[in-house]
């Protein structure tokens, strides 16, 4: 359900605002639309649209969040879940928990994503290391990580595009 001050427009992807909205309303509307784009059954046919939705959801968080977009073998979304919430400067991501959750959902592939509360999406050495650890753990159960996205207010950085996923 969309925000109570918003109705669908005549063309897909357009909306009409039915009353005054404040900044909090706008953020809530943006988050609701982003969650719809990441709803169960939606196929990820354009990685950049998924990146935009994930950036909308995570860029303004004051703490680091590590999330997963679980996909079936045709890259349709099975679930979006925020698995770990961390302090401002460190993330505790447990490969065992990621594998357990992916198996429970019956994922064939997934996208890893976390935010940098600083706003700057450049990967740290720890980001690259956890990507490799997760990739190795997931390979043991035939689950393919398609990408690891780092989200910030200044943009989204793809570790796959940087060559950190094999």
mmCIF file of C-alpha atoms in Angstrom:
data_model
loop_
_atom_site.group_PDB
_atom_site.id
_atom_site.type_symbol
_atom_site.label_atom_id
_atom_site.label_comp_id
_atom_site.label_asym_id
_atom_site.label_seq_id
_atom_site.Cartn_x
_atom_site.Cartn_y
_atom_site.Cartn_z
ATOM 1 C CA UNK A 1 0.000 0.000 0.000
ATOM 2 C CA UNK A 2 1.360 3.398 -0.935
ATOM 3 C CA UNK A 3 1.343 6.436 1.302
ATOM 4 C CA UNK A 4 -2.158 7.768 2.060
ATOM 5 C CA UNK A 5 -1.417 11.072 0.264
ATOM 6 C CA UNK A 6 -0.371 9.338 -2.937
ATOM 7 C CA UNK A 7 -2.415 7.699 -5.684
ATOM 8 C CA UNK A 8 -1.279 5.941 -8.831
ATOM 9 C CA UNK A 9 -1.173 8.098 -11.954
ATOM 10 C CA UNK A 10 -2.571 7.182 -15.354
ATOM 11 C CA UNK A 11 0.788 5.933 -16.639
ATOM 12 C CA UNK A 12 2.759 3.186 -14.889
ATOM 13 C CA UNK A 13 5.365 4.575 -12.514
ATOM 14 C CA UNK A 14 3.578 7.927 -12.069
ATOM 15 C CA UNK A 15 1.791 9.172 -8.979
ATOM 16 C CA UNK A 16 -0.442 12.036 -7.905
ATOM 17 C CA UNK A 17 -0.030 13.710 -4.541
ATOM 18 C CA UNK A 18 -3.433 14.342 -2.965
ATOM 19 C CA UNK A 19 -2.334 16.737 -0.232
ATOM 20 C CA UNK A 20 0.580 18.589 1.254
ATOM 21 C CA UNK A 21 3.568 16.422 2.083
ATOM 22 C CA UNK A 22 6.530 17.174 4.307
ATOM 23 C CA UNK A 23 10.078 15.822 4.103
ATOM 24 C CA UNK A 24 9.254 12.805 6.281
ATOM 25 C CA UNK A 25 6.313 11.971 3.988
ATOM 26 C CA UNK A 26 8.608 12.181 0.944
ATOM 27 C CA UNK A 27 11.154 9.847 2.532
ATOM 28 C CA UNK A 28 8.410 7.392 3.500
ATOM 29 C CA UNK A 29 6.990 7.482 -0.037
ATOM 30 C CA UNK A 30 10.446 6.908 -1.557
ATOM 31 C CA UNK A 31 11.054 3.954 0.783
ATOM 32 C CA UNK A 32 7.650 2.433 -0.025
ATOM 33 C CA UNK A 33 8.288 2.701 -3.766
ATOM 34 C CA UNK A 34 11.784 1.213 -3.326
ATOM 35 C CA UNK A 35 10.346 -1.713 -1.342
ATOM 36 C CA UNK A 36 7.790 -2.323 -4.115
ATOM 37 C CA UNK A 37 10.636 -2.520 -6.647
ATOM 38 C CA UNK A 38 12.242 -5.177 -4.431
ATOM 39 C CA UNK A 39 9.039 -7.156 -3.796
ATOM 40 C CA UNK A 40 8.876 -10.931 -3.975
ATOM 41 C CA UNK A 41 8.543 -12.147 -7.551
ATOM 42 C CA UNK A 42 10.030 -9.073 -9.234
ATOM 43 C CA UNK A 43 12.703 -10.081 -11.746
ATOM 44 C CA UNK A 44 16.014 -8.226 -11.626
ATOM 45 C CA UNK A 45 16.401 -7.474 -15.320
ATOM 46 C CA UNK A 46 18.210 -4.165 -14.817
ATOM 47 C CA UNK A 47 20.869 -4.176 -12.113
ATOM 48 C CA UNK A 48 20.890 -0.387 -11.993
ATOM 49 C CA UNK A 49 17.191 -0.215 -11.047
ATOM 50 C CA UNK A 50 17.886 -2.602 -8.175
ATOM 51 C CA UNK A 51 20.860 -0.434 -7.153
ATOM 52 C CA UNK A 52 18.652 2.681 -7.089
ATOM 53 C CA UNK A 53 16.047 0.971 -4.913
ATOM 54 C CA UNK A 54 18.694 -0.350 -2.518
ATOM 55 C CA UNK A 55 20.338 3.075 -2.324
ATOM 56 C CA UNK A 56 16.984 4.658 -1.456
ATOM 57 C CA UNK A 57 16.477 2.173 1.378
ATOM 58 C CA UNK A 58 19.963 2.304 2.887
ATOM 59 C CA UNK A 59 21.696 5.595 2.087
ATOM 60 C CA UNK A 60 20.323 7.640 4.983
ATOM 61 C CA UNK A 61 20.848 5.061 7.741
ATOM 62 C CA UNK A 62 22.944 6.318 10.629
ATOM 63 C CA UNK A 63 24.365 2.849 11.289
ATOM 64 C CA UNK A 64 25.818 0.248 8.975
ATOM 65 C CA UNK A 65 23.345 -2.331 7.682
ATOM 66 C CA UNK A 66 24.253 -5.502 5.799
ATOM 67 C CA UNK A 67 21.394 -6.795 3.662
ATOM 68 C CA UNK A 68 20.738 -9.470 1.079
ATOM 69 C CA UNK A 69 18.543 -9.639 -1.965
ATOM 70 C CA UNK A 70 17.796 -13.377 -2.333
ATOM 71 C CA UNK A 71 17.032 -14.512 -5.902
ATOM 72 C CA UNK A 72 15.827 -17.646 -7.638
ATOM 73 C CA UNK A 73 17.585 -19.161 -10.657
ATOM 74 C CA UNK A 74 15.801 -16.702 -12.987
ATOM 75 C CA UNK A 75 16.848 -13.742 -10.804
ATOM 76 C CA UNK A 76 13.356 -13.142 -9.445
ATOM 77 C CA UNK A 77 13.335 -11.769 -5.922
ATOM 78 C CA UNK A 78 12.569 -14.277 -3.200
ATOM 79 C CA UNK A 79 13.193 -11.837 -0.346
ATOM 80 C CA UNK A 80 15.002 -8.683 0.718
ATOM 81 C CA UNK A 81 16.320 -8.900 4.266
ATOM 82 C CA UNK A 82 18.544 -6.808 6.462
ATOM 83 C CA UNK A 83 20.601 -9.472 8.209
ATOM 84 C CA UNK A 84 23.102 -7.533 10.297
ATOM 85 C CA UNK A 85 23.023 -4.116 11.932
ATOM 86 C CA UNK A 86 26.382 -2.821 12.961
ATOM 87 C CA UNK A 87 28.087 0.107 14.600
ATOM 88 C CA UNK A 88 29.097 3.209 12.668
ATOM 89 C CA UNK A 89 32.536 1.885 11.774
ATOM 90 C CA UNK A 90 32.422 -1.904 11.773
ATOM 91 C CA UNK A 91 30.332 -4.745 10.486
ATOM 92 C CA UNK A 92 30.059 -8.203 11.954
ATOM 93 C CA UNK A 93 28.937 -10.361 9.064
ATOM 94 C CA UNK A 94 28.830 -14.100 9.672
ATOM 95 C CA UNK A 95 29.134 -16.280 6.533
ATOM 96 C CA UNK A 96 27.470 -19.181 8.351
ATOM 97 C CA UNK A 97 24.342 -17.090 9.001
ATOM 98 C CA UNK A 98 24.264 -15.846 5.409
ATOM 99 C CA UNK A 99 24.472 -19.410 4.067
ATOM 100 C CA UNK A 100 21.822 -20.660 6.523
ATOM 101 C CA UNK A 101 19.397 -17.911 5.504
ATOM 102 C CA UNK A 102 20.036 -18.372 1.774
ATOM 103 C CA UNK A 103 19.386 -22.125 2.081
ATOM 104 C CA UNK A 104 16.214 -21.548 4.127
ATOM 105 C CA UNK A 105 14.864 -19.245 1.413
ATOM 106 C CA UNK A 106 16.053 -21.656 -1.318
ATOM 107 C CA UNK A 107 18.051 -18.947 -3.093
ATOM 108 C CA UNK A 108 20.028 -19.782 -6.216
ATOM 109 C CA UNK A 109 21.717 -16.392 -6.350
ATOM 110 C CA UNK A 110 21.872 -13.236 -4.295
ATOM 111 C CA UNK A 111 23.073 -9.677 -4.131
ATOM 112 C CA UNK A 112 24.980 -8.536 -1.070
ATOM 113 C CA UNK A 113 24.533 -4.915 -0.077
ATOM 114 C CA UNK A 114 25.609 -2.706 2.763
ATOM 115 C CA UNK A 115 25.758 0.991 3.395
ATOM 116 C CA UNK A 116 28.496 3.344 4.469
ATOM 117 C CA UNK A 117 26.964 5.903 6.842
ATOM 118 C CA UNK A 118 29.792 8.284 5.895
ATOM 119 C CA UNK A 119 28.106 8.569 2.496
ATOM 120 C CA UNK A 120 31.237 7.572 0.594
ATOM 121 C CA UNK A 121 30.762 4.164 -1.109
ATOM 122 C CA UNK A 122 34.424 3.284 -1.681
ATOM 123 C CA UNK A 123 35.119 -0.297 -0.460
ATOM 124 C CA UNK A 124 37.413 -0.917 2.466
ATOM 125 C CA UNK A 125 39.831 -3.839 2.668
ATOM 126 C CA UNK A 126 37.364 -5.461 5.117
ATOM 127 C CA UNK A 127 34.544 -5.087 2.552
ATOM 128 C CA UNK A 128 36.609 -6.897 -0.065
ATOM 129 C CA UNK A 129 37.676 -9.605 2.403
ATOM 130 C CA UNK A 130 34.111 -10.364 3.568
ATOM 131 C CA UNK A 131 33.012 -10.497 -0.079
ATOM 132 C CA UNK A 132 35.620 -13.190 -0.777
ATOM 133 C CA UNK A 133 34.728 -15.105 2.410
ATOM 134 C CA UNK A 134 31.023 -15.032 1.562
ATOM 135 C CA UNK A 135 31.673 -16.003 -2.048
ATOM 136 C CA UNK A 136 33.700 -19.043 -0.899
ATOM 137 C CA UNK A 137 31.092 -20.108 1.666
ATOM 138 C CA UNK A 138 28.212 -19.723 -0.794
ATOM 139 C CA UNK A 139 30.075 -21.639 -3.520
ATOM 140 C CA UNK A 140 30.066 -24.723 -1.284
ATOM 141 C CA UNK A 141 26.258 -24.821 -1.542
ATOM 142 C CA UNK A 142 25.990 -23.665 -5.187
ATOM 143 C CA UNK A 143 24.631 -20.186 -4.461
ATOM 144 C CA UNK A 144 26.058 -17.481 -6.673
ATOM 145 C CA UNK A 145 26.620 -13.946 -5.377
ATOM 146 C CA UNK A 146 25.906 -11.680 -8.352
ATOM 147 C CA UNK A 147 27.300 -8.549 -6.736
ATOM 148 C CA UNK A 148 28.220 -6.803 -3.511
ATOM 149 C CA UNK A 149 26.951 -3.232 -3.546
ATOM 150 C CA UNK A 150 28.161 -0.511 -1.241
ATOM 151 C CA UNK A 151 25.617 2.265 -0.828
ATOM 152 C CA UNK A 152 26.196 5.836 0.252
ATOM 153 C CA UNK A 153 24.594 9.213 -0.299
ATOM 154 C CA UNK A 154 27.330 9.846 -2.892
ATOM 155 C CA UNK A 155 26.371 6.802 -4.967
ATOM 156 C CA UNK A 156 26.517 3.033 -5.261
ATOM 157 C CA UNK A 157 29.719 1.090 -5.862
ATOM 158 C CA UNK A 158 29.676 -2.420 -7.329
ATOM 159 C CA UNK A 159 32.402 -4.832 -6.270
ATOM 160 C CA UNK A 160 31.473 -7.013 -9.262
ATOM 161 C CA UNK A 161 32.173 -4.117 -11.649
ATOM 162 C CA UNK A 162 35.493 -3.580 -9.876
ATOM 163 C CA UNK A 163 36.464 -7.212 -10.487
ATOM 164 C CA UNK A 164 36.233 -8.464 -6.892
ATOM 165 C CA UNK A 165 33.779 -11.272 -7.685
ATOM 166 C CA UNK A 166 34.856 -14.190 -9.851
#
